[in-house]
Coordinates of C-alpha atoms in Angstrom, one line a residue:
M951 CA 61.4 85.5 90.8
K952 CA 59.3 88.1 88.9
K953 CA 60.9 91.5 88.7
I954 CA 58.8 94.3 90.4
S955 CA 58.7 97.5 88.4
L956 CA 59.6 100.9 89.8
G957 CA 55.9 102.0 89.4
L958 CA 54.7 99.2 91.7
L959 CA 57.4 99.9 94.3
L960 CA 56.3 103.5 94.4
L961 CA 52.8 102.3 95.1
F962 CA 54.0 100.6 98.3
C963 CA 54.2 103.7 100.4
F964 CA 50.7 104.7 99.5
S965 CA 49.3 101.2 100.0
L966 CA 50.3 100.3 103.6
F967 CA 47.3 102.1 105.2
A968 CA 44.9 100.9 102.4
Q969 CA 45.9 97.3 103.1
E970 CA 44.6 97.5 106.6
N971 CA 41.4 99.4 105.8
Y972 CA 39.9 97.9 102.6
P973 CA 38.5 100.7 100.5
K974 CA 34.7 100.3 100.0
D975 CA 34.1 102.9 97.4
A976 CA 37.3 102.9 95.3
F977 CA 36.2 100.1 92.9
G978 CA 33.3 99.5 90.7
P979 CA 31.8 96.2 89.6
P980 CA 33.6 94.2 86.9
M981 CA 30.3 93.7 85.0
D982 CA 27.1 95.7 84.4
I983 CA 24.9 92.8 85.4
P984 CA 23.6 91.7 88.9
I985 CA 26.6 90.1 90.8
I986 CA 25.6 86.6 91.6
L987 CA 28.3 84.2 92.8
A988 CA 29.0 80.7 91.8
G989 CA 32.0 80.5 94.0
T990 CA 33.2 82.3 97.1
F991 CA 36.7 83.3 98.4
G992 CA 38.5 80.7 100.3
E993 CA 36.2 77.9 99.1
L994 CA 37.7 74.4 99.5
R995 CA 38.9 73.3 96.2
S996 CA 41.1 70.3 95.2
N997 CA 44.4 70.9 96.9
H998 CA 43.9 74.7 97.2
F999 CA 41.7 77.5 98.5
H1000 CA 39.7 79.5 95.9
S1001 CA 41.6 82.7 95.5
G1002 CA 38.8 84.9 94.3
V1003 CA 35.1 84.9 93.6
D1004 CA 33.4 83.2 90.6
I1005 CA 30.7 85.5 89.2
K1006 CA 27.9 84.0 87.1
T1007 CA 27.6 85.2 83.5
Q1008 CA 24.0 84.1 82.9
Q1009 CA 25.2 80.8 81.5
R1010 CA 26.7 82.5 78.5
E1011 CA 29.9 84.0 77.2
G1012 CA 30.7 87.4 75.7
I1013 CA 29.5 89.7 78.6
P1014 CA 31.6 92.9 78.7
I1015 CA 34.1 93.0 81.5
N1016 CA 35.1 96.4 82.8
A1017 CA 38.1 97.6 84.8
I1018 CA 37.0 98.1 88.4
G1019 CA 39.3 101.2 88.7
D1020 CA 41.9 103.3 87.0
G1021 CA 45.2 101.5 86.6
T1022 CA 47.7 99.9 84.3
I1023 CA 47.8 96.3 82.9
T1024 CA 50.8 94.6 84.4
R1025 CA 50.3 91.0 83.1
I1026 CA 48.4 89.2 80.4
K1027 CA 48.4 85.4 80.0
V1028 CA 46.9 82.9 77.6
S1029 CA 47.1 79.3 78.7
L1030 CA 45.2 76.0 78.1
W1031 CA 44.5 75.4 81.7
G1032 CA 44.4 77.5 84.9
Y1033 CA 42.8 80.9 84.4
G1034 CA 42.8 80.5 80.6
K1035 CA 42.8 84.0 79.2
V1036 CA 43.5 86.3 82.1
L1037 CA 44.7 89.9 82.7
Y1038 CA 45.9 91.8 85.7
I1039 CA 45.5 95.5 86.5
A1040 CA 47.5 97.3 89.1
H1041 CA 45.6 100.2 90.7
P1042 CA 47.2 103.3 92.4
N1043 CA 45.8 102.4 95.8
G1044 CA 48.1 99.3 96.1
Y1045 CA 45.8 96.6 94.8
T1046 CA 45.7 94.5 91.7
S1047 CA 42.5 93.1 90.1
V1048 CA 42.5 89.8 88.2
Y1049 CA 40.0 88.7 85.5
G1050 CA 40.1 85.1 84.5
H1051 CA 38.6 82.6 82.1
L1052 CA 38.0 85.3 79.5
Q1053 CA 36.6 84.7 76.0
K1054 CA 38.7 87.5 74.5
F1055 CA 40.2 90.8 75.3
S1056 CA 39.0 94.3 74.2
P1057 CA 40.1 95.2 70.7
A1058 CA 43.2 97.1 71.7
I1059 CA 44.4 94.5 74.1
E1060 CA 43.5 91.7 71.7
A1061 CA 45.6 93.3 69.0
Y1062 CA 48.5 93.7 71.5
I1063 CA 48.4 90.0 72.5
K1064 CA 47.8 88.6 69.0
K1065 CA 50.8 90.4 67.7
L1066 CA 52.9 88.6 70.4
Q1067 CA 51.3 85.3 69.6
Y1068 CA 52.2 85.6 65.9
N1069 CA 55.7 86.8 66.7
K1070 CA 56.2 83.7 69.0
K1071 CA 54.1 81.4 66.8
S1072 CA 52.3 80.2 69.9
F1073 CA 48.8 80.3 71.2
E1074 CA 50.0 80.1 74.8
V1075 CA 51.8 83.3 75.8
E1076 CA 52.5 85.4 78.9
V1077 CA 53.7 89.1 78.9
F1078 CA 54.4 91.7 81.6
P1079 CA 53.8 95.1 79.9
D1080 CA 55.9 98.0 81.2
Y1081 CA 54.2 100.0 83.9
G1082 CA 52.0 102.6 82.3
E1083 CA 52.3 101.0 78.8
L1084 CA 48.6 99.8 78.8
K1085 CA 46.6 102.2 81.0
V1086 CA 42.9 101.7 81.6
S1087 CA 40.2 103.8 83.2
K1088 CA 37.5 102.8 85.7
G1089 CA 34.6 101.3 83.9
E1090 CA 36.6 100.9 80.6
L1091 CA 35.9 97.7 78.6
I1092 CA 38.9 95.4 79.0
A1093 CA 37.5 91.9 77.9
Y1094 CA 34.6 89.6 77.4
S1095 CA 33.6 86.8 79.8
G1096 CA 34.3 83.3 78.7
N1097 CA 35.0 79.7 79.7
T1098 CA 38.7 79.3 78.9
G1099 CA 41.3 77.4 80.9
G1100 CA 40.2 75.1 83.7
S1101 CA 36.7 76.6 83.9
A1102 CA 33.9 74.0 84.1
G1103 CA 31.3 76.5 82.7
P1104 CA 31.0 80.2 81.7
H1105 CA 31.8 82.6 84.5
L1106 CA 34.2 85.3 85.5
H1107 CA 36.9 84.5 88.0
F1108 CA 37.6 87.7 89.8
E1109 CA 40.4 88.5 92.3
I1110 CA 41.8 91.5 94.2
R1111 CA 45.4 91.1 95.4
S1112 CA 48.0 93.2 97.1
S1113 CA 50.2 94.6 94.4
I1114 CA 53.3 94.1 96.6
S1115 CA 52.8 90.8 98.4
E1116 CA 50.5 89.4 95.8
K1117 CA 48.3 87.9 98.6
P1118 CA 44.7 87.6 97.4
T1119 CA 42.0 89.1 99.6
N1120 CA 38.3 88.5 99.8
P1121 CA 36.7 90.7 97.0
L1122 CA 33.6 91.2 99.1
M1123 CA 35.6 93.4 101.5
Y1124 CA 35.8 96.1 98.8
G1125 CA 32.1 96.8 98.6
L1126 CA 31.1 94.3 95.9
D1127 CA 27.3 94.2 96.0
V1128 CA 26.2 90.6 96.5
A1129 CA 22.7 89.8 97.8
D1130 CA 22.9 87.3 100.6
A1131 CA 20.3 86.8 103.3
T1132 CA 20.6 83.1 103.4
N1133 CA 22.1 81.1 106.3
P1134 CA 24.8 78.5 105.7
I1135 CA 23.8 74.9 105.9
L1136 CA 25.2 72.2 108.2
E1137 CA 25.0 68.7 106.7
K1138 CA 27.1 66.5 109.1
L1139 CA 28.9 66.8 112.4
F1140 CA 31.9 64.7 113.5
A1141 CA 33.9 64.3 116.7
Y1142 CA 37.6 63.1 116.7
P1143 CA 39.6 61.3 119.3
L1144 CA 43.0 62.9 118.9
T1145 CA 45.3 60.6 121.0
D1146 CA 45.6 56.8 121.4
K1147 CA 43.9 57.1 124.8
S1148 CA 41.1 59.5 123.7
H1149 CA 37.6 58.2 122.7
V1150 CA 34.2 59.5 121.7
N1151 CA 31.0 57.7 122.3
N1152 CA 33.0 54.5 123.1
N1153 CA 34.7 54.8 119.8
Y1154 CA 38.4 55.4 119.1
E1155 CA 37.8 56.5 115.5
R1156 CA 36.2 59.5 113.9
T1157 CA 32.5 59.5 115.0
Q1158 CA 29.5 61.1 113.4
V1159 CA 27.2 63.0 115.8
N1160 CA 23.5 63.6 115.1
F1161 CA 22.0 67.0 115.7
S1162 CA 18.5 68.7 115.4
K1163 CA 17.2 72.2 114.9
Q1164 CA 15.7 73.9 117.9
S1165 CA 12.7 76.3 118.2
D1166 CA 15.0 79.3 118.4
G1167 CA 16.8 78.5 115.2
T1168 CA 19.9 77.1 116.8
F1169 CA 21.0 73.4 116.5
L1170 CA 21.6 71.0 119.3
A1171 CA 23.8 67.9 119.0
D1172 CA 23.1 64.6 120.7
K1173 CA 25.0 64.3 124.0
V1174 CA 28.6 63.2 123.5
T1175 CA 30.5 61.0 126.0
A1176 CA 34.3 61.4 125.7
L1177 CA 37.6 61.3 127.4
G1178 CA 41.0 62.8 126.5
D1179 CA 41.8 65.3 123.7
I1180 CA 39.0 65.5 121.1
G1181 CA 38.3 67.7 118.1
V1182 CA 35.3 68.8 116.1
G1183 CA 34.7 68.8 112.3
F1184 CA 31.7 69.4 110.0
I1185 CA 30.5 69.2 106.5
G1186 CA 28.6 72.3 105.5
F1187 CA 28.3 75.0 102.9
D1188 CA 27.0 78.5 102.3
R1189 CA 24.2 79.4 99.9
L1190 CA 23.7 82.9 98.5
D1191 CA 20.5 84.5 97.2
M1192 CA 19.4 83.7 93.7
A1193 CA 21.9 80.8 93.4
A1194 CA 21.8 77.1 94.1
N1195 CA 25.5 76.7 94.3
K1196 CA 27.1 75.1 97.4
N1197 CA 29.7 77.8 98.3
G1198 CA 32.4 77.9 101.0
V1199 CA 31.7 79.5 104.4
Y1200 CA 33.5 82.6 105.6
S1201 CA 34.4 81.9 109.2
V1202 CA 34.4 79.0 111.7
E1203 CA 34.5 79.5 115.5
L1204 CA 34.6 76.8 118.2
S1205 CA 34.2 77.8 121.8
V1206 CA 34.0 75.6 124.9
N1207 CA 32.2 76.8 128.0
G1208 CA 32.4 80.3 126.6
K1209 CA 36.1 80.3 125.8
I1210 CA 37.2 80.5 122.1
Y1211 CA 39.3 77.5 121.2
S1212 CA 39.6 78.1 117.4
L1213 CA 38.5 81.0 115.1
Y1214 CA 39.5 81.3 111.5
D1215 CA 38.2 83.1 108.5
F1216 CA 38.8 83.7 104.8
E1217 CA 39.8 87.4 104.7
S1218 CA 43.2 86.6 103.0
F1219 CA 45.8 83.9 102.6
S1220 CA 49.0 83.5 100.6
F1221 CA 49.4 81.2 97.5
G1222 CA 52.5 79.7 99.2
E1223 CA 50.3 78.2 102.0
T1224 CA 47.2 77.2 99.9
R1225 CA 48.2 73.5 99.7
Y1226 CA 47.9 73.3 103.5
I1227 CA 44.2 73.0 102.8
N1228 CA 44.9 69.3 103.0
T1229 CA 45.5 69.7 106.7
L1230 CA 42.3 71.7 107.3
V1231 CA 40.1 69.0 105.8
D1232 CA 39.9 65.3 106.7
Y1233 CA 41.8 64.0 103.7
D1234 CA 41.3 60.4 104.5
Y1235 CA 37.5 60.9 104.6
Y1236 CA 37.7 62.9 101.4
G1237 CA 39.7 60.2 99.6
R1238 CA 37.1 57.6 100.5
N1239 CA 33.9 59.6 100.2
R1240 CA 34.7 62.6 98.1
Q1241 CA 33.3 64.9 100.8
K1242 CA 35.3 67.5 102.7
I1243 CA 35.1 67.5 106.5
Q1244 CA 36.3 70.9 107.7
K1245 CA 38.2 70.7 111.0
S1246 CA 38.0 73.3 113.8
F1247 CA 41.3 72.0 115.2
K1248 CA 44.9 72.1 113.9
S1249 CA 46.3 68.9 112.6
P1250 CA 50.1 68.1 112.4
G1251 CA 51.8 70.0 109.6
N1252 CA 49.1 72.8 109.5
N1253 CA 51.0 76.0 108.7
L1254 CA 47.9 78.1 107.7
S1255 CA 47.8 81.8 108.6
I1256 CA 44.0 82.0 108.6
Y1257 CA 43.6 81.6 112.4
K1258 CA 42.5 84.7 114.3
D1259 CA 42.3 83.0 117.7
L1260 CA 43.6 79.6 118.8
Y1261 CA 43.8 77.9 122.1
N1262 CA 45.4 74.4 122.5
D1263 CA 45.3 74.1 118.7
G1264 CA 41.5 73.9 119.0
K1265 CA 41.6 70.6 120.8
I1266 CA 39.2 70.0 123.7
K1267 CA 40.6 68.2 126.8
I1268 CA 37.8 66.2 128.4
N1269 CA 38.2 65.0 132.0
E1270 CA 36.3 62.3 133.6
G1271 CA 33.2 63.4 135.5
L1272 CA 33.1 67.0 134.1
S1273 CA 30.6 68.5 131.7
Y1274 CA 31.3 70.8 128.8
T1275 CA 29.3 72.8 126.2
A1276 CA 31.0 73.3 122.9
K1277 CA 29.6 75.8 120.5
L1278 CA 30.3 75.7 116.7
L1279 CA 29.5 79.0 115.0
I1280 CA 29.7 79.0 111.2
K1281 CA 29.1 82.3 109.3
D1282 CA 29.1 83.7 105.8
Y1283 CA 30.6 87.1 104.9
A1284 CA 27.2 88.8 105.3
G1285 CA 26.9 87.6 108.8
N1286 CA 24.3 84.9 108.3
K1287 CA 25.1 82.1 110.7
I1288 CA 24.6 78.6 112.1
E1289 CA 24.9 78.1 115.8
L1290 CA 25.4 74.5 117.0
H1291 CA 25.6 73.5 120.7
I1292 CA 27.4 70.2 121.6
P1293 CA 26.9 68.8 125.1
I1294 CA 29.9 66.7 126.2
K1295 CA 30.3 64.6 129.3
G1296 CA 33.6 63.2 130.5
V1297 CA 33.0 59.4 130.8
K1298 CA 35.6 56.6 130.9
N1299 CA 35.2 54.0 128.2
L1300 CA 34.3 50.7 129.8
L1301 CA 34.4 48.7 126.6
G1302 CA 38.1 48.4 126.6
N1303 CA 38.5 48.6 122.9
K1304 CA 41.6 50.4 121.6
K1305 CA 42.3 52.3 118.4
E1306 CA 43.6 50.0 115.8
I1307 CA 46.6 51.1 113.7
T1308 CA 47.0 49.4 110.3
K1309 CA 50.7 48.5 110.1
T1310 CA 52.6 47.6 106.9
D1311 CA 56.2 46.6 106.2
N1312 CA 57.2 50.2 105.4
Y1313 CA 57.0 53.4 107.6
V1314 CA 57.5 56.9 106.4
I1315 CA 59.1 59.5 108.6
A1316 CA 57.8 62.9 107.3
K1317 CA 60.9 64.9 108.4
K1318 CA 63.3 62.6 106.6
P1319 CA 63.8 61.6 103.0
N1320 CA 62.5 58.1 102.2
N1321 CA 63.5 55.7 99.4
F1322 CA 61.7 52.5 98.5
D1323 CA 62.5 49.8 95.9
L1324 CA 59.3 48.5 94.2
G1325 CA 60.9 46.0 91.8
G1326 CA 60.3 47.5 88.4
A1327 CA 60.3 51.0 89.9
K1328 CA 61.7 53.1 92.7
V1329 CA 60.0 55.9 94.6
Y1330 CA 61.7 58.8 96.4
F1331 CA 60.0 61.0 98.9
P1332 CA 61.9 64.2 99.8
T1333 CA 61.9 65.6 103.3
N1334 CA 58.5 67.0 104.3
T1335 CA 56.6 65.4 101.4
F1336 CA 54.0 64.4 104.0
Y1337 CA 52.5 66.2 107.0
E1338 CA 53.0 63.4 109.5
D1339 CA 54.5 59.9 109.9
F1340 CA 52.5 56.9 108.7
Y1341 CA 52.7 53.2 107.6
I1342 CA 52.7 53.3 103.8
D1343 CA 51.2 50.5 101.8
L1344 CA 53.5 49.6 98.8
K1345 CA 52.9 46.9 96.2
K1346 CA 55.8 45.8 94.0
G1347 CA 55.6 45.0 90.3
K1348 CA 57.4 44.9 87.0
D1349 CA 55.5 47.5 85.0
T1350 CA 52.8 48.4 87.6
V1351 CA 53.3 49.5 91.2
T1352 CA 51.0 50.8 93.8
I1353 CA 52.1 53.6 96.2
H1354 CA 49.5 53.6 99.0
S1355 CA 46.2 55.3 98.1
N1356 CA 44.6 58.7 97.7
T1357 CA 43.7 58.8 101.4
V1358 CA 47.0 60.5 102.3
P1359 CA 47.9 63.9 100.9
A1360 CA 51.4 64.8 99.7
H1361 CA 52.5 68.4 100.2
R1362 CA 55.6 68.2 97.9
N1363 CA 56.3 66.4 94.6
F1364 CA 57.9 63.0 94.9
T1365 CA 59.5 61.0 92.1
I1366 CA 58.7 57.6 90.6
T1367 CA 61.4 56.0 88.4
F1368 CA 60.8 53.0 86.2
D1369 CA 63.5 50.8 84.7
V1370 CA 62.8 50.3 81.0
S1371 CA 66.0 48.5 80.0
K1372 CA 64.1 45.4 79.0
Y1373 CA 62.4 47.3 76.2
S1374 CA 64.0 48.2 72.8
K1375 CA 64.8 51.8 72.0
E1376 CA 61.9 51.7 69.5
E1377 CA 59.5 50.4 72.1
Q1378 CA 60.7 53.0 74.6
K1379 CA 59.6 55.8 72.3
Q1380 CA 56.0 54.8 72.6
L1381 CA 56.0 54.2 76.4
F1382 CA 55.0 56.7 79.1
I1383 CA 54.2 56.6 82.8
A1384 CA 50.5 56.6 83.6
R1385 CA 48.5 56.8 86.8
L1386 CA 45.5 54.4 86.8
D1387 CA 42.2 55.9 87.9
S1388 CA 39.6 54.0 89.9
K1389 CA 38.4 52.2 86.7
L1390 CA 42.0 51.3 85.8
R1391 CA 42.1 53.8 83.0
P1392 CA 45.6 55.2 82.3
N1393 CA 46.2 59.0 82.6
H1394 CA 49.3 60.4 81.2
A1395 CA 51.9 61.6 83.8
N1396 CA 54.7 63.9 82.6
T1397 CA 57.5 61.5 81.7
Y1398 CA 61.2 62.4 81.7
K1399 CA 63.2 59.9 79.7
R1400 CA 66.9 59.5 80.5
G1401 CA 68.5 56.4 79.0
N1402 CA 66.8 53.4 80.5
E1403 CA 65.1 55.3 83.2
F1404 CA 61.6 57.0 82.9
T1405 CA 60.8 59.4 85.8
T1406 CA 57.7 61.3 86.8
R1407 CA 57.2 63.9 89.5
T1408 CA 53.8 64.0 91.2
R1409 CA 51.9 64.7 94.4
N1410 CA 49.4 61.9 93.8
L1411 CA 49.6 58.6 95.5
G1412 CA 48.1 55.6 93.8
T1413 CA 48.8 53.0 91.1
Y1414 CA 51.3 53.8 88.3
T1415 CA 52.2 51.8 85.2
L1416 CA 54.1 51.9 82.0
A1417 CA 51.6 52.4 79.2
K1418 CA 52.2 52.2 75.4
D1419 CA 50.7 54.6 72.8
S1420 CA 51.3 53.6 69.2
V1421 CA 48.3 55.5 67.7
A1422 CA 48.7 59.0 66.3
P1423 CA 46.2 61.8 67.2
T1424 CA 43.1 62.2 65.1
I1425 CA 42.4 65.4 63.1
R1426 CA 39.2 66.2 61.2
T1427 CA 37.5 69.4 59.9
K1428 CA 34.6 70.4 62.1
N1429 CA 32.6 73.3 60.4
F1430 CA 33.6 72.9 56.8
K1431 CA 34.4 70.3 54.1
E1432 CA 37.1 69.9 51.5
K1433 CA 36.9 72.5 48.7
Q1434 CA 33.9 74.2 50.3
W1435 CA 33.3 78.0 49.7
L1436 CA 33.6 79.8 53.0
N1437 CA 32.8 83.4 51.9
N1438 CA 30.4 84.1 54.9
Y1439 CA 32.4 82.2 57.5
K1440 CA 33.9 84.1 60.4
Y1441 CA 36.1 81.2 61.5
L1442 CA 37.1 77.7 60.7
S1443 CA 37.3 74.9 63.2
V1444 CA 39.2 71.6 63.3
Q1445 CA 38.7 68.8 65.9
I1446 CA 41.8 67.1 67.3
A1447 CA 42.0 64.3 69.9
D1448 CA 44.3 61.7 71.3
D1449 CA 42.8 58.9 73.3
L1450 CA 45.8 57.8 75.3
S1451 CA 48.9 59.9 76.0
G1452 CA 47.1 63.1 75.0
V1453 CA 47.9 66.0 72.7
D1454 CA 51.3 67.5 73.4
K1455 CA 51.7 70.2 70.6
Y1456 CA 50.1 71.4 67.4
S1457 CA 50.8 73.8 64.6
A1458 CA 48.9 75.1 61.5
T1459 CA 49.7 76.9 58.3
L1460 CA 47.5 78.5 55.7
N1461 CA 49.0 78.7 52.3
G1462 CA 52.3 78.0 53.9
E1463 CA 52.1 80.8 56.5
W1464 CA 51.8 80.1 60.2
I1465 CA 48.4 80.9 61.6
L1466 CA 47.1 81.3 65.1
M1467 CA 44.6 78.5 66.0
E1468 CA 43.1 78.7 69.5
Y1469 CA 43.1 75.4 71.2
E1470 CA 40.2 74.5 73.5
P1471 CA 41.1 71.2 75.2
K1472 CA 37.6 70.8 76.8
R1473 CA 36.1 70.7 73.4
N1474 CA 39.1 69.3 71.5
T1475 CA 38.9 72.1 69.0
L1476 CA 41.3 74.3 67.1
T1477 CA 39.8 77.6 65.8
Y1478 CA 41.1 80.1 63.3
N1479 CA 39.6 83.6 63.0
F1480 CA 39.3 85.0 59.5
D1481 CA 39.9 88.5 61.0
D1482 CA 43.6 87.6 60.9
K1483 CA 43.3 88.2 57.1
I1484 CA 45.8 85.6 56.1
A1485 CA 43.4 83.8 53.9
D1486 CA 44.1 86.3 51.1
Q1487 CA 43.9 83.8 48.2
T1488 CA 40.8 82.4 46.5
Q1489 CA 42.0 78.8 47.0
C1490 CA 43.4 78.2 50.5
V1491 CA 45.4 75.2 51.7
L1492 CA 45.2 74.4 55.4
E1493 CA 47.8 72.1 57.0
V1494 CA 47.4 71.1 60.6
N1495 CA 50.1 69.0 62.5
V1496 CA 49.4 67.4 65.8
T1497 CA 51.8 65.4 68.1
D1498 CA 50.9 63.4 71.1
N1499 CA 53.0 63.0 74.3
V1500 CA 55.1 60.2 73.0
G1501 CA 55.8 61.7 69.6
N1502 CA 53.2 60.1 67.4
T1503 CA 52.3 62.7 64.7
N1504 CA 49.4 63.2 62.3
T1505 CA 48.9 65.8 59.6
L1506 CA 45.7 67.0 58.0
T1507 CA 45.9 68.8 54.6
T1508 CA 42.7 70.2 53.2
S1509 CA 41.6 73.1 51.0
F1510 CA 38.7 75.6 50.7
Y1511 CA 37.7 78.6 48.7
R1512 CA 37.1 82.1 49.8
K1513 CA 36.8 85.6 48.2

């Protein structure tokens, strides 16, 4: 558990009132360009909610980033994935601002972190400066925008959190000026029978419902016939002004005959609950179609705190002979909305068909631990790995086993253990556990080797195999050649790659002295900045060592000249 400094604790008594009344004028913008969003707070991402807003940086890097208010830097991290280069500023009013995917820090912060990197001889570092050690003022330059970490394109990931609870809150609630006069867009509507005896339109499965726009701007669904407990879900998105991105909506409200059954919004959530997103979306549909249906009802295992109002878990009980009008109201933060009316009639299904449940030889009880022997491997599911009980499809094998499919989400890590006793010790060195993708390509899974057992911990169901990697990583110079004069160069770049198990670690020396080379996995490049002033000889010898995830190593030794 991270230690909380005395300075942060002192902020607590000043922050209680502020946490309930978000200050609109305390903070400035993080950049001096128009704020256009590429991503909204609470947006549905893979296995998590988006914890901030993504601000466009005009499709380029290097835009100055400013502190949104007076404060002190409490955390700086440089990592290959996640937020990449990121810094955290604690403000006196009880909030912490977060700036991610940075290209580089301001000169003073850059010198601070680079000293740490050279001391630890590591590109990836994390530090928690003492409270007050690195103070900043509102509007002060703190960094430049970039594309580091898990970013898929240049932008600034920006958050505002509580300094005490660390819960992220929607940055738009603090007066961030974002132009938005555009309504959300509804793409698809679905109705769900929620019990074995429920049905919708003579169907016992999820059913798509058509709808049309009316003259007053609202939407009207085709009449639905149903009986028993049913639920409503939709596929939709928000669109802001001056941006074509499909963003997440802010709030969803379902009412029936004027009574609110479900209301949730994305004002705030905790990181500890974010993985419960897999209960808010229809994960089975997502696994098959790569589209997220957002439910207006609570499914089993849903422990989200985003609900402001809830009646009968958002489930609508339809009785025979009665009529109902459900209204789905979808809003963005600016108040732009979609209003959809769904007429429902309680009608008994006369077709007599029943909901079919696919049964297998194995059944998982979510609230109990589950062990299965798959021949060449064993799988162990701890208690509460899954949200609900289900029949699991398991395929045994010697070196390849299948554990259901990606249509069921796992909330906790489970373990897969392969028996490798039939392989020699030399062969075992080159083996690793891999998950096969849809095209049967192996993707390295972190493999723990203990004697004749190889184990991986994962949350992803699917097909796993033992793969062999006997080829060392490749290394080649990128922007210079052997014995080239580099007098006017600001940096040198080397390209590294490993086509199977992936790069595990690397190191580089210049004239025998360790140097900092920044690794960008998305471009497979290592970069050394000549500002580090280690290249102080006319003839310089560069040595780069790269090791993959099974221990295959390659070394590049080259030289260049520089005055």
